[in-house]
Amino acid sequence: MNMKRIPLLALIGILQISCAPDTKKTVAANASSPSASYTLDAGKGILNNVHSPHVKFKSIDFGECQWTEGFWADKFKTAETKMIPYMRSLLTGDKGHALNNFKIAAGLQEGKHKGMHWHDGDFYKFMEAIMYVYGQNKDEKLRAEIDDYITIIGKAQRENGYLQTQIQLFDDREPYENRKFHEMYNSGHLLTSACIHYRITGQTNFLDIAIKHADLMYSLFMTDKERYGRFGFNQTQIMGLVELYRTTKNKNYLDLAEQFINNRGAYEVEETPETKGYPIGDMVQERTPLRESNEAVGHAVLALYYYAGAADVYAETGEQALIDALDTLWMNVALKKMYLTGAVGQAHYGASTNKDKIEEGFINEYMMPNTTAYNETCANICNSMFSYRMLGLHGEAKYADVMETVLYNSALSGINIAGDRYYYANPLRTVHGARDYDKMNTEFPTRQEYLECFCCPPNLVRTIAQVSGWAYSKSENGIAVNLYGGNNLATTLNDGSALKLKQETKYPWEGDIAISIEACKDEPFDILLRIPEWAVGSKITINDEEAKIETTPGTYATINQPWKKGDVIRLNMPLDINLIEGHSRIEEVRNQVAIKRGPVVYCLESVDLPEDTSILEAYINGDTKNLKSAYHPEFLGGVTTISGEVLLRKETANSTAMYQKVNQPEWNTFKTTFIPYFTWSNRSNEETEMSVFLPVIWE
Ligand SMILES: [Zn+2]
């Protein structure tokens, strides 16, 4: 392949890109007026896949499902009243500085850029979170707030559509000079956020900015493959472009999204001026073309955003090679590289099986360290985003199982109960002295009030704010219940008929779900209830009569019949306390078990042990009869805890030796409490020890 490089300045000259931070010149590459050439689609889903030909489960419109009570209603309320106000104070103030960056680029304020290269993208995610809240509560102050941000962002955008404060505010940086500057990441979030803004508000002011920006991207990245072929570090632009295609029907954006997939892996893996700054090869999924990939590699966030984008492209194109690869990659993650909590990205630093250096990402299959697990909050969320797309493509419950596992465990663990302290990494065990936090930039001994690398917090808050949009999907002839929680649904089925449901439940703390039909068509249609893979022995009744419906765990139970107002479906899922062991090839959890009840993974935290007792001294009694669950409405935001017995190993003689002769240990029995993993590190401002997996003793 001809890898001849075009001198950078010559290229800049050809494209007439403005480089000075405060000047705005027009680029000849895009002559068309953006707002003149699009027709807008009416779909209002988080993914607007109403017309996507290869999607089995279509998104409901955002706002059609409203939380009413219980777990997700509470979390949404916290997002609305705590998480977003606190994040607003950070990002629009001097500490977070994200809005300042746009104001400076807009010429409204003096100052310098502050924050990571991807800070613009993280602000777009924060805006997206606000829009989801607006989509539920219709608080006009939020809409006005977003309009103010859009005005500033519009002023910061150059005439040619370029919009990247991390470049514009530096005299010595030029557009699309090096992929480490994360321009594609910021672009992707801009496009997605603008599409969501249009779908929820009906306004086009943000969309106009996104279109102008995407047209510039198209003019550059569709035509010049030599220079830009390997561009895109964290590729959210693929998802963003597909949503923009779905919103505007302009096929250029879909073509460009596909082009980014076609380019990746098509070029020689060597360091060039455009790739300097981060590891190359598997780190950015460019060693192997996606269609030939059979192993998830590299940075976990990069990989899963990329796969999620590819799933969006497949939804439109139906290309078999693409879905075959995505199926393989999803299985590789879910069966060989995922933690019990749904978390992914086992190592901060490591190597791929092709011997490429990687950061914050996947390593070997079944290599699942607990204490050093990286598990970036974003990566875990990306895992659920990829799964949500695969759920749409296949309509199979296993994808929603992963979404749910992530949501209740490794997503929520990234934020405290109060909604104002964050974790970036989500290990499954913490031990005093095991890690030198001074040498780390994203791992911390305690929850942090601000993270310099702020990608995770807005990603998590927008996810919490949008879960209602994931809760249901429209199946071919009915409605699928993907996630359980107290809510009202008012939607239209694919045939246009109105459907209203009311769901009542205390899930995930209780396993009873009641769904009442409030309005529906006369003809029979399907109601699909997801039976999670752990829900063995689930029963369904309809109007108090047992239904002859298969409830196979890990599938959707499909009920097809005529429905009428007043019908009540009840699903009972037994919420047993289960001990979980890992695959026998996961050496890190050999002879250990974790406690899981329903979708919730539990942990033991050192505040629930006698003073000065290490988590490493605690063993689980394998007799589950000693474990009891109880709901505590005032504890940790309202959770079910599990009380039970642990055995504490009495101190061994020489704990400093690497290896030592062992005698049969002596034990103290201690009555303790296991808490949901996502609630750990909420009861002490000091560093605590915690473990999901504990060694087990069977009597
Ligand atoms: Zn992150």
XYZ file of C-alpha atoms and ligand atoms in Angstrom:
700
model
C 0.000 0.000 0.000
C 1.264 3.433 -0.876
C 1.814 5.243 2.401
C 3.283 8.408 0.884
C 2.715 11.297 3.237
C 1.371 14.654 2.131
C 3.186 17.541 3.805
C 0.878 18.917 6.445
C 1.153 22.566 5.487
C 0.498 21.769 1.847
C -2.654 19.954 2.823
C -3.815 22.759 5.056
C -3.290 25.084 2.137
C -5.372 22.907 -0.162
C -8.246 22.800 2.271
C -7.900 26.393 3.402
C -8.491 25.430 6.984
C -8.244 28.242 9.450
C -5.678 27.557 12.137
C -5.586 30.723 14.163
C -7.571 30.424 17.376
C -9.756 33.445 16.902
C -10.206 33.771 13.164
C -12.977 32.143 11.169
C -12.373 31.592 7.492
C -14.642 29.757 5.158
C -13.547 26.408 3.840
C -14.219 25.817 0.193
C -14.661 22.121 0.798
C -18.250 22.564 1.861
C -20.190 24.995 -0.184
C -23.709 23.845 0.472
C -25.911 25.542 3.000
C -26.534 22.938 5.680
C -30.057 23.812 6.688
C -31.305 23.908 3.114
C -30.697 20.273 2.272
C -32.280 18.032 4.858
C -35.665 16.649 5.697
C -36.087 15.701 9.290
C -37.306 12.348 10.514
C -40.007 12.198 13.142
C -38.504 9.325 15.162
C -37.668 10.274 18.725
C -35.913 7.225 20.156
C -32.510 7.286 21.802
C -31.606 5.409 18.648
C -33.915 6.543 15.882
C -34.188 3.137 14.247
C -37.852 3.419 13.212
C -36.902 2.995 9.567
C -33.740 0.939 10.039
C -34.297 -2.153 7.886
C -32.225 -4.586 9.959
C -33.546 -3.834 13.437
C -35.933 -6.267 15.140
C -36.459 -4.324 18.365
C -37.113 -0.646 17.671
C -36.609 2.098 20.231
C -39.608 3.668 21.888
C -39.706 7.453 21.671
C -37.912 9.098 24.536
C -40.405 10.276 27.157
C -42.968 7.573 26.351
C -41.802 5.651 29.403
C -41.938 7.619 32.640
C -40.568 6.235 35.900
C -43.141 6.373 38.670
C -41.721 4.532 41.690
C -38.872 2.382 42.858
C -35.246 2.008 41.931
C -35.000 3.847 38.634
C -37.470 6.532 39.657
C -35.229 7.214 42.660
C -32.046 7.220 40.586
C -33.630 9.481 37.980
C -34.687 11.867 40.743
C -31.133 11.918 42.071
C -29.884 12.663 38.558
C -32.391 15.485 38.234
C -31.895 17.047 41.667
C -28.298 16.236 42.612
C -26.132 14.809 39.871
C -26.919 17.376 37.197
C -26.898 20.479 39.433
C -23.574 19.412 40.914
C -22.110 18.649 37.483
C -23.414 21.974 36.199
C -21.549 23.759 38.982
C -18.373 21.985 37.899
C -18.561 22.230 34.117
C -19.921 25.769 33.830
C -17.615 27.027 36.560
C -13.873 27.575 36.659
C -13.050 24.172 38.077
C -14.431 22.128 35.204
C -13.961 25.007 32.734
C -15.732 23.191 29.894
C -18.171 26.007 29.112
C -15.355 28.532 29.544
C -13.493 26.781 26.723
C -16.428 27.377 24.380
C -16.828 30.985 25.567
C -13.164 31.702 24.922
C -13.351 30.125 21.466
C -16.480 32.207 20.819
C -14.620 35.397 21.718
C -16.910 36.009 24.686
C -14.257 35.606 27.319
C -10.496 35.847 27.711
C -8.507 32.881 28.902
C -6.861 29.615 28.059
C -8.152 26.139 27.318
C -8.319 23.875 30.318
C -9.181 20.188 30.466
C -8.387 17.100 28.459
C -8.578 16.996 24.662
C -11.978 15.335 24.982
C -13.479 17.934 27.285
C -15.825 19.347 24.630
C -17.254 15.871 24.105
C -17.824 15.467 27.805
C -19.737 18.741 27.878
C -21.944 17.508 25.010
C -22.678 14.406 27.101
C -23.648 16.621 30.024
C -25.999 18.516 27.700
C -27.447 15.202 26.529
C -28.097 14.229 30.162
C -29.990 17.489 30.714
C -32.084 16.814 27.620
C -33.123 13.390 28.893
C -34.206 14.989 32.146
C -36.084 17.650 30.190
C -37.636 14.870 28.121
C -39.202 13.550 31.317
C -39.939 16.593 33.442
C -40.450 19.290 30.737
C -38.851 21.894 32.981
C -38.549 24.837 30.582
C -35.602 26.228 32.530
C -33.582 23.267 31.300
C -34.528 23.900 27.689
C -33.512 27.556 28.079
C -30.248 26.544 29.693
C -29.424 24.285 26.751
C -30.324 27.078 24.325
C -27.811 29.331 26.058
C -25.094 26.714 25.664
C -26.003 26.195 22.014
C -25.706 29.920 21.333
C -22.201 29.948 22.791
C -21.197 26.754 20.978
C -22.534 28.199 17.713
C -20.371 31.276 18.157
C -17.340 29.101 18.849
C -17.860 27.148 15.612
C -15.791 28.307 12.686
C -17.452 29.300 9.451
C -16.312 26.054 7.849
C -18.010 23.982 10.532
C -14.902 23.146 12.523
C -15.526 23.086 16.261
C -12.867 21.810 18.651
C -11.789 24.108 21.466
C -8.800 21.903 22.296
C -7.387 22.903 18.900
C -8.881 26.353 18.351
C -7.470 27.736 21.590
C -3.879 26.805 20.803
C -1.748 28.816 18.358
C 0.438 25.828 17.609
C -2.265 23.288 16.817
C -3.934 22.689 13.485
C -7.139 20.838 12.714
C -6.794 17.103 12.176
C -3.081 17.100 12.839
C -2.926 14.145 15.218
C -5.614 11.698 16.248
C -4.549 11.977 19.884
C -6.412 15.277 20.051
C -9.698 13.352 20.072
C -11.444 15.431 17.429
C -13.531 12.450 16.303
C -14.640 11.760 19.868
C -15.800 15.333 20.360
C -17.467 15.268 16.951
C -19.325 12.066 17.739
C -20.741 13.429 20.965
C -21.646 16.693 19.258
C -23.609 14.841 16.588
C -25.338 12.524 19.041
C -26.179 15.295 21.474
C -27.575 17.496 18.701
C -29.760 14.662 17.373
C -31.117 13.964 20.840
C -31.758 17.678 21.331
C -33.775 17.798 18.122
C -35.724 14.645 18.988
C -36.643 15.839 22.458
C -37.218 19.559 21.844
C -38.066 19.690 18.135
C -35.575 22.551 17.771
C -32.922 22.613 15.064
C -30.460 25.159 16.460
C -28.069 22.487 17.755
C -28.699 20.263 14.747
C -27.652 23.069 12.379
C -24.288 23.225 14.132
C -23.925 19.443 13.930
C -24.800 19.332 10.233
C -22.337 22.043 9.356
C -19.716 20.147 11.310
C -20.541 16.769 9.762
C -20.454 18.260 6.263
C -16.916 19.428 6.916
C -15.995 15.952 8.150
C -17.517 14.420 5.031
C -15.606 16.764 2.737
C -12.305 15.830 4.346
C -12.583 12.237 5.423
C -14.415 10.772 2.440
C -11.926 12.136 -0.046
C -8.459 12.041 1.486
C -7.777 8.529 2.676
C -3.998 8.688 2.634
C -3.729 11.256 5.356
C -6.906 10.557 7.230
C -7.266 6.817 6.780
C -6.185 6.037 10.320
C -7.868 9.013 11.898
C -10.159 8.697 14.816
C -8.847 7.593 18.184
C -11.976 7.159 20.262
C -14.495 6.688 17.493
C -17.836 7.911 18.758
C -18.204 9.689 15.419
C -19.524 6.479 13.840
C -22.536 6.356 16.172
C -23.004 10.112 15.818
C -22.920 10.006 12.021
C -25.466 7.190 11.848
C -27.843 9.099 14.135
C -27.371 12.199 12.003
C -28.174 10.111 8.926
C -31.286 8.812 10.655
C -32.296 12.333 11.617
C -31.664 14.046 8.276
C -31.843 11.156 5.760
C -28.636 12.506 4.212
C -26.865 9.313 3.163
C -23.483 11.037 3.126
C -23.344 10.605 6.873
C -24.011 6.873 6.711
C -21.430 6.505 3.957
C -18.876 8.342 6.050
C -19.675 6.206 9.110
C -19.089 3.098 7.020
C -15.914 4.604 5.589
C -14.422 4.890 9.066
C -15.025 1.158 9.548
C -13.606 0.321 6.119
C -10.490 2.384 6.778
C -9.658 0.814 10.103
C -7.255 -2.046 9.587
C -6.701 -1.188 5.930
C -3.472 0.702 6.538
C -0.031 -0.373 7.568
C 0.409 -0.161 11.335
C 3.339 2.187 11.787
C 3.839 5.333 13.766
C 3.241 8.522 11.793
C 2.858 12.158 12.844
C -0.913 11.578 12.982
C -0.669 8.652 15.405
C 1.985 9.790 17.860
C 0.966 10.077 21.491
C -0.729 6.751 22.147
C 0.045 3.127 21.384
C -0.918 2.004 17.883
C -2.219 -1.268 16.465
C -4.569 -3.287 18.655
C -4.843 -0.393 21.108
C -7.070 1.337 18.541
C -8.415 -1.791 16.829
C -6.381 -1.151 13.666
C -4.297 -4.330 13.589
C -7.150 -6.411 12.213
C -10.048 -5.158 10.046
C -13.305 -5.327 11.998
C -14.893 -7.835 9.633
C -12.012 -10.253 10.294
C -11.831 -9.672 14.046
C -12.636 -12.483 16.444
C -11.234 -11.036 19.657
C -12.045 -7.791 21.466
C -8.757 -5.934 21.774
C -7.265 -2.680 22.900
C -8.700 0.194 24.851
C -12.077 -1.009 26.073
C -13.899 2.279 25.545
C -12.474 2.684 22.069
C -13.352 -0.899 21.174
C -16.928 -0.836 22.425
C -17.821 2.579 21.000
C -16.400 1.318 17.721
C -18.397 -1.917 17.834
C -21.509 0.021 18.860
C -21.037 2.323 15.866
C -20.554 -0.668 13.585
C -23.798 -2.158 14.922
C -25.538 1.091 13.986
C -24.090 0.864 10.470
C -25.238 -2.753 10.169
C -28.737 -1.720 11.214
C -28.880 0.334 8.020
C -26.813 -1.759 5.572
C -27.469 -5.341 6.681
C -23.988 -6.429 5.671
C -23.508 -10.051 6.745
C -19.744 -9.840 7.339
C -20.288 -6.980 9.739
C -22.891 -8.696 11.883
C -20.929 -11.957 11.894
C -17.934 -10.107 13.315
C -20.036 -8.200 15.832
C -21.693 -11.405 17.025
C -18.273 -12.977 17.552
C -16.901 -9.916 19.319
C -19.921 -9.595 21.601
C -19.596 -13.251 22.609
C -15.865 -12.845 23.149
C -16.495 -9.971 25.560
C -19.482 -11.472 27.365
C -18.098 -14.993 27.753
C -14.351 -14.469 28.113
C -13.470 -10.895 29.069
C -16.260 -9.525 31.252
C -16.408 -9.307 35.018
C -19.365 -10.534 37.045
C -20.371 -6.876 37.406
C -20.552 -6.389 33.635
C -17.326 -4.384 33.799
C -14.729 -4.585 31.045
C -11.123 -3.549 30.463
C -9.060 -5.738 32.783
C -5.812 -3.750 32.790
C -4.594 -0.165 32.936
C -1.476 -1.167 31.021
C -0.833 -4.374 29.188
C -0.432 -6.064 25.863
C -2.736 -7.641 23.341
C -2.266 -11.209 22.162
C -0.654 -9.671 19.043
C 1.899 -8.113 21.424
C 0.741 -4.535 20.879
C 0.935 -2.290 23.896
C -2.511 -1.367 25.176
C -3.874 0.967 27.815
C -7.113 0.860 29.804
C -8.315 -2.160 27.994
C -8.741 -5.788 27.161
C -6.028 -8.338 27.820
C -6.138 -12.127 27.500
C -9.297 -14.175 27.773
C -10.091 -15.274 31.340
C -7.314 -13.082 32.734
C -9.432 -11.263 35.291
C -7.455 -9.587 38.069
C -9.557 -8.171 40.886
C -7.436 -5.547 42.670
C -5.805 -4.115 39.571
C -8.905 -4.349 37.379
C -9.302 -1.110 35.464
C -12.957 -1.287 34.429
C -13.398 2.345 33.487
C -16.936 3.514 34.167
C -17.186 4.562 30.499
C -16.096 1.137 29.292
C -18.787 -0.539 31.371
C -21.391 1.875 30.022
C -20.118 1.275 26.480
C -20.622 -2.429 27.085
C -24.307 -1.759 27.762
C -24.553 0.630 24.790
C -23.121 -2.020 22.467
C -25.484 -4.578 23.982
C -28.485 -2.266 23.563
C -27.700 -2.051 19.861
C -27.260 -5.826 19.594
C -30.584 -6.243 21.384
C -32.142 -4.134 18.661
C -30.538 -6.177 15.891
C -31.347 -9.638 17.274
C -34.157 -9.172 19.787
C -32.531 -11.670 22.167
C -32.615 -11.434 25.950
C -28.931 -12.104 26.541
C -28.121 -8.587 25.372
C -30.547 -6.997 27.813
C -29.114 -9.241 30.547
C -25.724 -7.627 30.012
C -27.257 -4.139 29.935
C -28.974 -4.824 33.234
C -25.873 -6.343 34.814
C -23.873 -3.252 33.904
C -26.542 -0.806 35.030
C -27.050 -2.269 38.525
C -23.404 -2.952 39.178
C -20.436 -1.532 37.297
C -22.152 1.615 35.997
C -23.685 2.841 39.260
C -20.485 2.012 41.141
C -18.968 5.022 39.341
C -20.973 7.541 41.375
C -21.829 7.805 45.067
C -25.354 7.614 46.436
C -25.543 11.386 46.935
C -24.576 11.943 43.286
C -21.528 14.180 43.699
C -18.451 11.927 43.999
C -16.965 9.748 41.291
C -14.844 6.738 40.530
C -13.190 6.298 37.175
C -11.910 2.750 37.722
C -14.100 0.032 39.203
C -11.981 -2.803 40.607
C -13.598 -5.812 42.265
C -11.290 -5.711 45.270
C -9.405 -3.014 47.144
C -6.703 -3.740 49.710
C -4.756 -1.218 51.791
C -1.278 -0.690 50.440
C -1.827 -2.824 47.354
C -1.690 0.129 44.974
C 0.517 3.194 44.796
C -2.093 5.803 43.966
C 0.525 8.563 43.730
C 1.717 6.974 40.503
C -1.785 6.738 39.032
C -3.845 9.335 37.231
C -7.291 7.759 37.172
C -7.353 5.302 40.086
C -8.081 6.766 43.504
C -8.335 5.433 47.048
C -11.605 7.313 47.656
C -14.397 8.829 45.562
C -13.418 12.149 43.987
C -15.334 15.418 43.769
C -13.831 16.115 40.362
C -11.836 14.101 37.854
C -9.441 15.959 35.572
C -10.277 13.315 33.001
C -14.025 13.865 33.140
C -15.305 11.411 30.538
C -17.025 9.043 32.976
C -19.253 11.267 35.146
C -21.364 12.818 32.359
C -21.474 9.480 30.565
C -22.945 7.892 33.669
C -25.389 10.686 34.419
C -26.724 10.680 30.855
C -27.101 6.896 31.110
C -29.030 7.083 34.386
C -31.194 9.795 32.855
C -31.922 7.716 29.739
C -32.636 4.244 31.171
C -36.370 4.775 30.660
C -35.677 4.849 26.923
C -34.064 1.415 27.115
C -36.771 -0.145 29.298
C -39.051 -1.154 26.412
C -38.620 -1.943 22.733
C -41.189 -2.298 20.001
C -41.088 -5.831 18.637
C -42.535 -6.840 15.271
C -46.049 -7.229 16.616
C -45.970 -5.907 20.140
C -43.882 -4.611 22.977
C -40.844 -6.082 24.739
C -40.132 -5.355 28.388
C -36.341 -5.163 28.574
C -35.793 -3.656 32.013
C -38.105 -3.725 35.005
C -39.098 -0.770 37.158
C -42.188 1.172 38.191
C -43.303 3.182 35.191
C -46.075 4.279 32.870
C -45.682 3.584 29.175
C -47.709 5.379 26.522
C -46.500 4.443 23.061
C -47.650 3.314 19.652
C -46.861 -0.125 18.293
C -45.255 -0.555 14.876
C -48.694 -0.676 13.263
C -49.533 2.715 14.740
C -51.970 1.464 17.373
C -51.857 3.082 20.797
C -50.662 1.142 23.824
C -50.669 2.200 27.448
C -49.190 0.086 30.227
C -48.587 0.558 33.898
C -45.770 -1.370 35.535
C -45.560 -1.740 39.301
C -42.647 -3.400 41.057
C -40.022 -3.107 43.769
C -37.454 -4.708 41.473
C -34.527 -5.379 41.833
C -35.150 -5.830 45.561
C -38.279 -7.910 44.951
C -39.021 -10.199 42.021
C -42.723 -9.477 41.465
C -43.682 -7.427 38.439
C -47.271 -6.349 37.718
C -48.114 -4.947 34.298
C -51.600 -3.546 33.750
C -53.022 -2.818 30.321
C -54.579 0.638 30.260
C -55.237 0.991 26.532
C -54.561 -1.157 23.483
C -55.898 -2.283 20.115
C -58.498 -5.059 19.847
C -56.411 -7.429 17.746
C -53.973 -9.852 19.425
C -50.419 -8.667 19.878
C -47.244 -9.822 21.683
C -46.109 -8.818 25.117
C -42.546 -10.025 25.639
C -41.207 -10.309 29.169
C -37.471 -10.750 29.612
C -36.665 -13.687 31.851
C -33.121 -12.981 33.075
C -30.590 -15.807 32.899
C -30.593 -16.103 36.720
C -34.405 -16.195 37.042
C -34.906 -19.959 37.268
C -38.481 -20.980 38.089
C -40.203 -17.752 37.041
C -43.989 -17.839 36.761
C -46.443 -15.747 34.804
C -50.105 -15.234 35.598
C -52.648 -13.330 33.551
C -55.600 -11.957 35.498
C -54.574 -14.251 38.384
C -54.637 -17.395 36.265
C -51.433 -19.262 35.598
C -50.361 -18.724 32.007
C -49.085 -21.639 29.947
C -46.061 -19.671 28.833
C -42.474 -20.892 28.717
C -40.274 -18.894 31.089
C -36.871 -20.135 30.025
C -34.132 -18.086 31.703
C -32.203 -15.959 29.235
C -35.119 -15.590 26.807
C -38.144 -13.407 26.295
C -41.364 -15.099 27.357
C -43.781 -14.212 24.570
C -47.476 -13.852 25.318
C -49.630 -13.470 22.245
C -53.335 -12.940 22.767
C -56.034 -10.290 22.505
C -55.622 -7.800 25.348
C -58.073 -5.393 26.890
C -58.053 -2.557 29.364
C -57.764 -3.895 32.911
C -55.796 -7.037 32.069
C -52.982 -7.642 34.546
C -49.900 -9.722 33.859
C -47.850 -10.778 36.851
C -44.328 -12.104 36.551
C -42.748 -13.669 39.606
C -38.999 -14.156 39.517
C -37.521 -15.979 42.528
C -34.826 -13.782 44.051
C -32.649 -16.438 45.625
C -29.323 -15.564 47.176
C -26.853 -17.311 44.923
C -23.163 -18.015 45.301
C -21.390 -17.495 41.995
C -18.109 -19.028 40.916
C -16.031 -18.104 37.903
C -15.064 -20.244 34.912
C -12.374 -22.681 35.986
C -9.843 -20.893 33.780
C -10.156 -17.641 35.732
C -7.267 -18.252 38.102
C -7.946 -15.052 40.042
C -11.199 -16.409 41.473
C -10.334 -20.080 41.971
C -11.907 -21.340 45.203
C -13.714 -18.051 45.635
C -17.359 -17.114 45.286
C -19.371 -13.941 45.025
C -22.894 -13.305 46.285
C -25.545 -12.350 43.761
C -29.255 -11.828 44.294
C -31.226 -11.236 41.138
C -29.191 -8.861 38.968
C -27.368 -7.306 41.929
C -23.807 -8.321 42.788
C -22.814 -7.947 46.437
C -19.528 -7.187 48.124
C -18.024 -7.162 51.580
C -16.540 -3.849 52.747
C -14.089 -3.457 55.610
C -16.417 -1.128 57.531
C -18.528 -4.245 58.073
C -15.634 -6.161 59.625
C -14.059 -5.811 63.079
C -11.599 -2.931 63.325
C -8.150 -3.665 61.905
C -9.369 -6.741 60.072
C -8.255 -7.024 56.472
C -10.691 -8.065 53.782
C -8.082 -10.716 52.922
C -8.797 -12.492 56.191
C -12.492 -12.946 55.403
C -13.861 -16.212 53.993
C -17.442 -16.963 53.059
C -19.250 -19.779 54.747
C -20.500 -21.840 51.812
C -23.711 -22.695 53.630
C -26.094 -20.226 52.029
C -28.770 -20.986 54.631
C -26.977 -18.547 56.931
C -27.475 -15.723 54.419
C -30.584 -13.578 54.832
C -31.783 -10.627 52.772
C -33.594 -7.584 54.154
C -34.627 -4.269 52.630
C -33.519 -1.083 54.392
C -35.264 2.005 52.999
C -32.985 4.491 54.759
C -29.673 2.744 54.145
C -27.480 3.643 51.144
C -30.400 5.177 49.298
C -32.681 2.195 49.975
C -31.139 -1.209 49.347
C -31.521 -4.855 50.194
C -28.536 -6.052 52.181
C -27.547 -9.614 52.910
C -26.568 -10.564 56.419
C -24.558 -13.650 57.109
C -21.565 -15.246 58.593
C -17.966 -14.883 57.538
C -15.030 -16.775 58.908
C -12.066 -14.617 59.818
C -8.750 -16.325 59.570
C -6.587 -15.733 62.608
C -3.301 -14.032 61.822
C -0.636 -16.200 60.256
C 2.928 -16.148 61.611
C 4.915 -14.540 58.853
C 2.868 -12.334 56.594
C 5.845 -10.670 54.865
C 7.158 -13.795 53.200
C 6.207 -14.301 49.590
C 5.553 -17.977 50.298
C 5.328 -19.774 53.582
C 4.481 -23.099 55.110
C 0.860 -23.187 56.098
C -0.787 -24.912 59.034
C -4.478 -25.539 59.242
C -5.878 -22.094 60.055
C -7.977 -21.208 63.054
C -11.125 -19.209 62.581
C -13.283 -16.616 64.259
C -16.892 -16.483 63.201
C -18.249 -13.021 62.550
C -21.752 -11.877 61.675
C -21.577 -9.260 58.944
C -23.497 -7.510 56.193
C -22.923 -7.727 52.457
C -23.939 -4.637 50.494
C -24.661 -4.144 46.786
C -21.324 -3.621 45.028
C -22.485 -0.331 43.531
C -22.945 1.152 47.017
C -19.422 0.513 48.302
C -17.263 3.454 49.387
C -20.201 5.539 50.574
C -19.927 5.278 54.343
C -16.429 6.501 55.018
C -14.306 9.355 53.706
C -11.290 7.151 54.288
C -10.023 4.421 52.015
C -11.843 1.167 52.737
C -11.136 -2.381 51.701
C -13.706 -4.220 49.643
C -14.056 -7.486 47.781
C -16.669 -9.025 45.507
C -15.089 -12.471 45.448
C -14.114 -14.127 48.726
C -12.555 -17.517 49.383
C -15.183 -20.044 50.365
C -15.218 -22.713 53.021
C -17.721 -25.534 52.605
C -18.452 -27.343 55.795
Zn -14.564 7.511 31.125
